[in-house]
C-alpha cells in the first residue's frame, strides 16, 4: 500500500513514525510538504502547499497513492479530501462539508443538539450587544469563542468582562459563541470513523496553557500524556455511546458522512462528561503520545476507516507503556512570532533510547520530545532529558507535563 501523508508538522511526523513503527515500509510513504526532519525518514515534497487541492491530487496520482492521510485542519476545510476522492483515491480525512464540525463551532453545537450529545450551554452572537447580554446571563468566568478556525487563538476564558468583550470584538464579524464555563479535567479522546461506525483510540491529556501550573494564554497544546490512569471505569465506552457514535450518525443522517478522525475534546464536570470541542483531525501534541503507544498496524486501521470497513477486523491495540511529550515553543509564543532561529541538539536527543523528536515549524510550536517508559516517571524523565539536550535561543517549555500522574 502506498500512502501519502499531507501536512508538515509534529503531528504528521508522529503519524509517519507510527506508520513505520507498525509495519509500513518507509519507501511506501511520502509526505507533502513534510519538513526537514520528516525528510530523514520518508520522501517529502516541500514544493507542495497542503491546501492546494490540485497540487495534492496531482501528486497523489503521479505516485499511484492508495491512501491519503490528511493531518491538519486547513487542507480539510479547503476541500483537499474531496479533490482526492474525486480521483478515486481512498482518503482518511473528512470532506470539506463534514470538516465543518471543526470549522464552525456553531455548526458543531447544532449537530450536538440534534444528536443529544452532552455539551455546555451556548449562545450564538452576531453583535456585541448580544455578547454582553450572554456574558451577563452565564456570569464569570466568561468563555468566548470565535465561530471559525483561529489556529488555537479563538477562545478566551477569563473573569475580566472587558477582556471577554474585547476578544469578542475581534471575531464578531464572522460570529461568536458565548458559552457557560465548564469546570473539570480535560480529556482528548480520538475516534477513527468510517462514516458509520467508530473505533476509539487511547485517551490523552493535553496541556493547553502556555506556562507551568496552567498559567498564561491558551495555546495549541504544550504537552500531553497517555494513557490516563485516573479515568473512571467505562469512560471510553460512555464517550463512544453518548458522543462519538451519535455524532457520526447525525452527520450521516445529514448526508455529510464523517470519514476520518473525530477528535472529542471533553471535560469531566461534576454533572458528567461534556464536549468542549470537536476537531476533524488528529490532535497535536496528543497524537505524539497516543500513536507512540499504538501496536496495531496504523495503515490498516486508516485504510479500513477510509473504505467503510472499520467493523471488518480487530480494534486498535495499545501498549500498556506510558508516553509523555513536551513541546518546545519559540520566544513569545503564542502572542508574538520570534524570528527563525537554529535549533541545536535534536540528534543528541534522538540518540537516546525511547526518546523521539517530532519536528513542527521554525517558529511557534517548534518541536515535541516524546519519552516512553514502563511508568510515567520514566517517560517524563526521558522526555525532559531529551529536551535538555536541545537548545533554541529564547525558546521555552513547560516543566510540569505529566507531573500529576508520575
Ligand atoms: P476549544 O478551542 O473550544 O477547545 O477551547 C480551548 C480551550 O479553552 C479548551 O481546551 C479549554 O481549556 C478552554 N475552554 C473552552 N471552552 C470552555 C468552557 N466552556 N469552559 C471552560 N473552559 C473552556
Ligand atoms: N491539542 C489540541 C488540538 O490539537 O487542537
XYZ file of C-alpha atoms and ligand atoms in Angstrom:
434
model
C 0.000 0.000 0.000
C 1.365 3.466 -0.944
C 0.479 6.219 1.489
C 0.565 9.996 1.168
C 0.602 11.976 4.416
C -0.487 15.593 3.852
C 0.991 18.183 6.226
C 4.349 19.078 7.674
C 4.101 19.466 11.426
C 4.953 17.432 14.504
C 1.623 15.591 14.218
C 2.394 14.462 10.668
C 5.874 13.483 11.795
C 4.309 11.362 14.551
C 1.910 9.792 12.010
C 4.815 8.922 9.697
C 6.798 7.429 12.583
C 3.781 5.391 13.736
C 3.107 4.077 10.217
C 6.710 2.882 10.002
C 6.804 1.520 13.547
C 3.637 -0.538 12.988
C 4.725 -2.136 9.765
C 4.575 0.155 6.719
C 7.923 0.237 4.877
C 9.291 3.810 4.791
C 9.662 3.605 0.994
C 5.883 3.202 0.699
C 5.208 6.556 2.391
C 5.515 10.064 1.003
C 4.766 13.282 2.858
C 3.765 16.657 1.368
C 5.073 19.150 2.170
C 6.777 17.411 5.136
C 9.700 19.126 6.836
C 13.451 18.688 7.161
C 13.185 16.047 9.881
C 10.394 14.070 8.218
C 12.660 14.064 5.133
C 15.143 11.934 7.065
C 12.539 9.151 7.291
C 10.497 9.298 4.062
C 10.452 11.152 0.740
C 8.946 14.615 1.163
C 7.589 17.156 -1.307
C 8.388 20.602 0.104
C 7.146 22.258 -3.094
C 3.538 21.259 -2.331
C 1.252 23.583 -0.389
C -1.022 21.359 1.734
C -4.162 23.384 0.955
C -3.596 23.322 -2.819
C -6.178 20.741 -3.904
C -4.955 20.398 -7.451
C -1.285 20.057 -6.474
C -2.033 17.428 -3.820
C -4.327 15.416 -6.114
C -1.780 15.552 -8.952
C 0.998 14.364 -6.657
C -1.181 11.501 -5.402
C -1.947 10.358 -8.944
C 1.691 10.631 -10.047
C 2.772 8.417 -7.149
C -0.131 5.948 -7.502
C -1.198 6.574 -3.932
C -3.627 4.049 -2.394
C -4.386 6.006 0.767
C -4.070 9.701 1.596
C -3.988 10.768 5.241
C -4.713 14.439 5.863
C -3.040 15.820 9.000
C -4.028 19.474 9.598
C -7.427 21.171 9.550
C -6.622 23.749 6.855
C -6.484 21.266 3.911
C -9.656 19.565 5.187
C -11.548 22.836 5.313
C -10.092 23.700 1.877
C -11.588 20.514 0.407
C -8.399 18.536 -0.282
C -10.134 15.267 0.736
C -12.874 15.879 -1.838
C -10.337 16.526 -4.607
C -8.527 13.273 -3.803
C -11.735 11.237 -3.591
C -12.802 12.580 -6.987
C -9.687 10.881 -8.346
C -10.712 7.575 -6.785
C -8.131 7.705 -4.005
C -9.055 6.404 -0.538
C -8.792 9.257 1.962
C -8.529 9.307 5.731
C -9.959 12.767 6.413
C -13.455 14.237 6.190
C -14.918 16.102 3.237
C -14.977 19.892 3.273
C -18.589 19.816 4.439
C -18.016 17.240 7.188
C -14.929 19.162 8.392
C -17.333 21.947 9.394
C -17.625 20.013 12.635
C -14.289 21.663 13.433
C -14.549 24.648 11.080
C -17.643 26.129 12.706
C -18.346 25.950 16.407
C -21.962 26.937 15.767
C -22.395 24.049 13.350
C -20.852 21.669 15.906
C -23.343 22.877 18.518
C -26.226 22.295 16.091
C -25.086 18.739 15.421
C -24.657 18.067 19.126
C -28.129 19.411 19.882
C -29.670 17.234 17.171
C -27.780 14.156 18.364
C -28.400 14.820 22.060
C -24.673 14.939 22.818
C -23.808 16.496 26.201
C -22.114 19.884 25.867
C -22.062 23.308 27.527
C -24.935 25.738 27.064
C -24.029 28.351 24.494
C -25.420 31.341 22.647
C -24.611 32.279 19.103
C -23.982 36.045 18.847
C -23.705 38.367 15.880
C -23.427 41.688 17.716
C -21.529 42.926 20.752
C -24.827 43.753 22.464
C -25.815 40.098 22.214
C -22.375 39.102 23.527
C -22.725 41.353 26.552
C -26.179 40.001 27.261
C -24.934 36.415 27.037
C -21.934 37.173 29.283
C -24.314 38.541 31.912
C -26.591 35.533 31.535
C -23.858 32.943 32.089
C -21.728 35.005 34.528
C -17.988 34.756 35.226
C -15.689 33.065 34.360
C -16.549 34.056 30.804
C -15.970 31.824 27.783
C -15.979 33.447 24.331
C -15.213 31.500 21.143
C -14.726 32.605 17.557
C -17.062 30.598 15.311
C -14.433 29.777 12.674
C -10.899 28.382 12.635
C -8.476 30.603 14.537
C -5.362 28.411 14.919
C -5.888 27.900 18.645
C -6.359 31.627 19.268
C -10.146 31.828 19.014
C -11.050 31.016 22.624
C -10.737 33.118 25.738
C -11.593 32.031 29.259
C -11.424 34.979 31.631
C -13.033 36.577 34.661
C -12.428 40.014 33.157
C -15.610 41.041 31.352
C -13.867 43.757 29.364
C -11.254 41.250 28.132
C -14.098 38.930 27.084
C -15.787 41.767 25.176
C -12.510 42.844 23.542
C -11.928 39.263 22.403
C -15.479 39.059 21.023
C -14.949 42.335 19.130
C -12.026 40.784 17.226
C -14.151 37.976 15.827
C -17.710 39.327 15.853
C -17.873 39.883 12.093
C -17.691 36.145 11.480
C -19.768 35.200 14.504
C -19.002 34.466 18.139
C -20.211 31.885 20.614
C -20.582 32.651 24.314
C -20.552 29.505 26.405
C -21.134 28.595 30.029
C -17.903 27.906 31.923
C -17.309 24.204 32.474
C -15.116 23.158 35.357
C -13.157 19.918 35.407
C -10.312 17.875 33.965
C -9.940 17.874 30.196
C -9.508 14.701 28.154
C -8.809 14.248 24.454
C -10.282 11.089 23.004
C -9.780 10.252 19.340
C -12.087 8.067 17.268
C -11.473 6.615 13.858
C -14.678 6.858 11.852
C -15.620 5.208 8.569
C -18.792 7.277 8.299
C -20.946 4.627 10.002
C -19.029 3.137 12.884
C -16.370 4.478 15.208
C -13.313 2.999 16.914
C -11.797 4.677 19.978
C -8.053 5.172 20.353
C -6.446 5.573 23.792
C -7.216 8.745 25.827
C -4.651 11.506 26.327
C -4.483 14.694 28.336
C -3.259 17.883 26.683
C -1.843 20.951 28.466
C -3.408 23.981 26.799
C -1.936 26.889 28.724
C 1.459 28.287 27.837
C 3.144 28.204 31.237
C 3.611 25.925 34.255
C 0.646 25.418 36.626
C -1.793 26.155 33.789
C -0.930 29.824 33.700
C -0.683 32.097 30.689
C -2.631 32.191 27.421
C -4.289 29.257 25.654
C -2.094 27.582 23.054
C -2.426 24.749 20.558
C -1.055 22.447 23.287
C 2.234 22.476 25.213
C 2.478 18.806 26.135
C 0.485 15.646 26.670
C 0.498 12.210 28.248
C -1.235 8.918 27.533
C -2.891 6.759 28.849
C -4.913 8.497 31.586
C -4.725 6.351 34.719
C -7.317 8.344 36.688
C -10.255 7.974 34.289
C -13.392 6.316 35.674
C -14.074 2.781 34.506
C -16.190 2.636 31.378
C -15.202 6.147 30.309
C -14.219 5.245 26.754
C -17.398 3.187 26.283
C -19.525 6.039 27.630
C -17.977 8.584 25.253
C -18.350 6.130 22.373
C -22.052 5.637 23.072
C -23.039 9.152 24.127
C -20.770 11.306 21.989
C -18.884 9.760 19.082
C -21.419 7.307 17.639
C -24.420 9.693 17.838
C -22.348 12.472 16.224
C -21.251 10.249 13.348
C -24.851 9.019 12.955
C -26.148 12.596 12.826
C -23.537 13.577 10.230
C -24.578 10.584 8.077
C -28.251 11.476 8.506
C -27.450 14.944 7.123
C -25.778 13.393 4.097
C -22.298 14.509 5.184
C -20.687 11.270 6.332
C -17.736 11.901 8.623
C -14.807 9.749 7.474
C -11.554 10.329 9.305
C -10.591 11.265 12.820
C -13.195 12.597 15.215
C -11.324 14.371 17.985
C -13.521 14.700 21.054
C -12.284 17.439 23.388
C -14.050 16.584 26.635
C -14.379 17.972 30.107
C -15.267 15.850 33.125
C -17.625 18.055 35.090
C -19.405 17.204 38.327
C -22.505 16.805 36.128
C -20.864 14.285 33.844
C -18.759 14.353 30.726
C -19.327 17.213 28.246
C -17.902 18.070 24.846
C -15.963 21.334 24.666
C -14.943 20.946 21.064
C -14.746 18.628 18.113
C -11.830 18.579 15.757
C -11.838 16.793 12.433
C -8.231 15.584 12.634
C -5.608 14.139 14.949
C -4.702 16.495 17.808
C -1.260 17.964 18.234
C 0.569 17.124 20.539
C -1.744 14.293 21.724
C -1.022 12.248 18.591
C 2.631 12.067 19.553
C 1.756 10.142 22.747
C -1.307 8.201 21.520
C 0.287 6.821 18.352
C 3.569 6.218 20.210
C 1.672 3.524 22.146
C -0.231 2.036 19.201
C 0.570 -1.594 18.488
C -1.886 -2.341 15.673
C -0.981 -1.674 12.061
C -1.868 2.004 11.596
C -2.033 1.836 7.797
C -4.580 -0.978 8.035
C -6.747 0.946 10.543
C -6.698 4.140 8.476
C -7.448 2.238 5.253
C -10.378 0.440 6.901
C -11.715 3.833 8.053
C -11.258 5.337 4.594
C -13.098 2.488 2.878
C -16.053 1.893 5.215
C -14.589 -1.295 6.702
C -13.866 -0.351 10.278
C -16.014 -3.197 11.570
C -14.211 -5.827 9.482
C -11.356 -6.631 11.818
C -9.903 -6.055 15.244
C -9.919 -2.790 17.220
C -6.851 -0.680 17.922
C -4.418 -2.222 20.416
C -2.217 -0.106 22.672
C 0.870 -0.846 24.718
C 0.387 -0.520 28.488
C 3.551 1.622 28.488
C 3.321 5.326 29.272
C 4.162 8.196 26.934
C 4.832 11.842 27.755
C 5.515 14.618 25.263
C 6.833 18.104 25.934
C 6.586 20.907 23.353
C 9.382 23.390 22.739
C 7.955 26.789 21.737
C 9.760 29.796 20.332
C 10.151 33.072 22.226
C 6.875 34.923 22.715
C 4.573 32.057 21.609
C 1.566 32.204 21.275
C 1.417 36.014 21.283
C 4.318 37.003 19.033
C 6.315 35.238 16.329
C 10.032 35.030 17.007
C 12.497 35.245 14.119
C 13.583 31.878 12.730
C 16.493 30.643 14.824
C 18.537 27.470 14.588
C 17.657 24.565 16.877
C 20.601 22.590 18.249
C 20.832 19.123 19.776
C 17.956 17.258 18.098
C 20.225 14.397 17.027
C 21.634 14.054 20.504
C 18.107 13.785 21.956
C 17.065 11.250 19.315
C 20.117 9.132 20.079
C 18.554 8.288 23.462
C 16.615 5.019 23.750
C 12.856 5.527 23.933
C 13.089 9.216 23.012
C 11.653 10.615 19.781
C 11.660 14.147 18.426
C 8.759 15.260 16.230
C 9.553 18.428 14.333
C 6.978 21.138 13.627
C 7.580 24.699 12.435
C 10.566 27.063 12.556
C 8.580 29.316 14.939
C 5.589 28.836 17.206
C 5.489 25.269 18.418
C 8.885 24.187 17.130
C 9.107 20.522 18.095
C 7.948 17.968 20.616
C 10.073 15.471 22.502
C 8.360 12.172 23.320
C 9.515 9.857 26.101
C 8.141 6.348 26.516
C 8.615 4.104 29.575
C 7.151 1.496 31.910
C 5.969 4.250 34.243
C 5.015 7.889 33.786
C 8.001 8.856 35.876
C 10.309 7.050 33.466
C 8.580 8.514 30.394
C 8.695 12.007 31.853
C 12.350 11.762 32.827
C 13.217 10.625 29.296
C 11.219 13.430 27.647
C 12.843 16.080 29.830
C 16.341 14.590 29.462
C 15.820 14.684 25.711
C 14.587 18.278 25.908
C 17.648 19.254 27.998
C 19.873 18.238 25.064
C 18.058 20.646 22.742
C 18.605 24.402 22.640
C 16.835 27.266 20.936
C 17.582 30.889 21.783
C 14.559 32.345 23.593
C 12.707 29.010 23.401
C 10.686 27.705 26.354
C 8.721 24.681 27.507
C 6.570 23.652 30.433
C 8.201 21.745 33.296
C 5.088 20.121 34.720
C 3.892 17.895 31.876
C 2.785 14.525 33.260
C 3.752 15.525 36.799
C 0.317 14.813 38.236
C 0.421 11.170 37.102
C 4.065 10.478 37.995
P -11.559 24.960 22.361
O -10.810 25.571 21.201
O -13.020 25.061 22.261
O -11.054 23.597 22.718
O -11.092 25.794 23.631
C -9.738 25.905 24.002
C -9.608 25.699 25.481
O -10.372 26.663 26.210
C -10.119 24.358 25.962
O -9.203 23.350 25.825
C -10.419 24.665 27.412
O -9.240 24.620 28.185
C -10.920 26.074 27.363
N -12.376 26.058 27.264
C -13.127 26.015 26.146
N -14.437 26.015 26.418
C -14.543 26.056 27.758
C -15.644 26.090 28.667
N -16.904 26.101 28.241
N -15.364 26.114 29.979
C -14.084 26.130 30.428
N -13.017 26.118 29.627
C -13.223 26.081 28.312
N -4.016 19.909 21.082
C -5.222 20.467 20.669
C -5.510 20.366 19.254
O -4.866 19.648 18.513
O -6.433 21.015 18.810
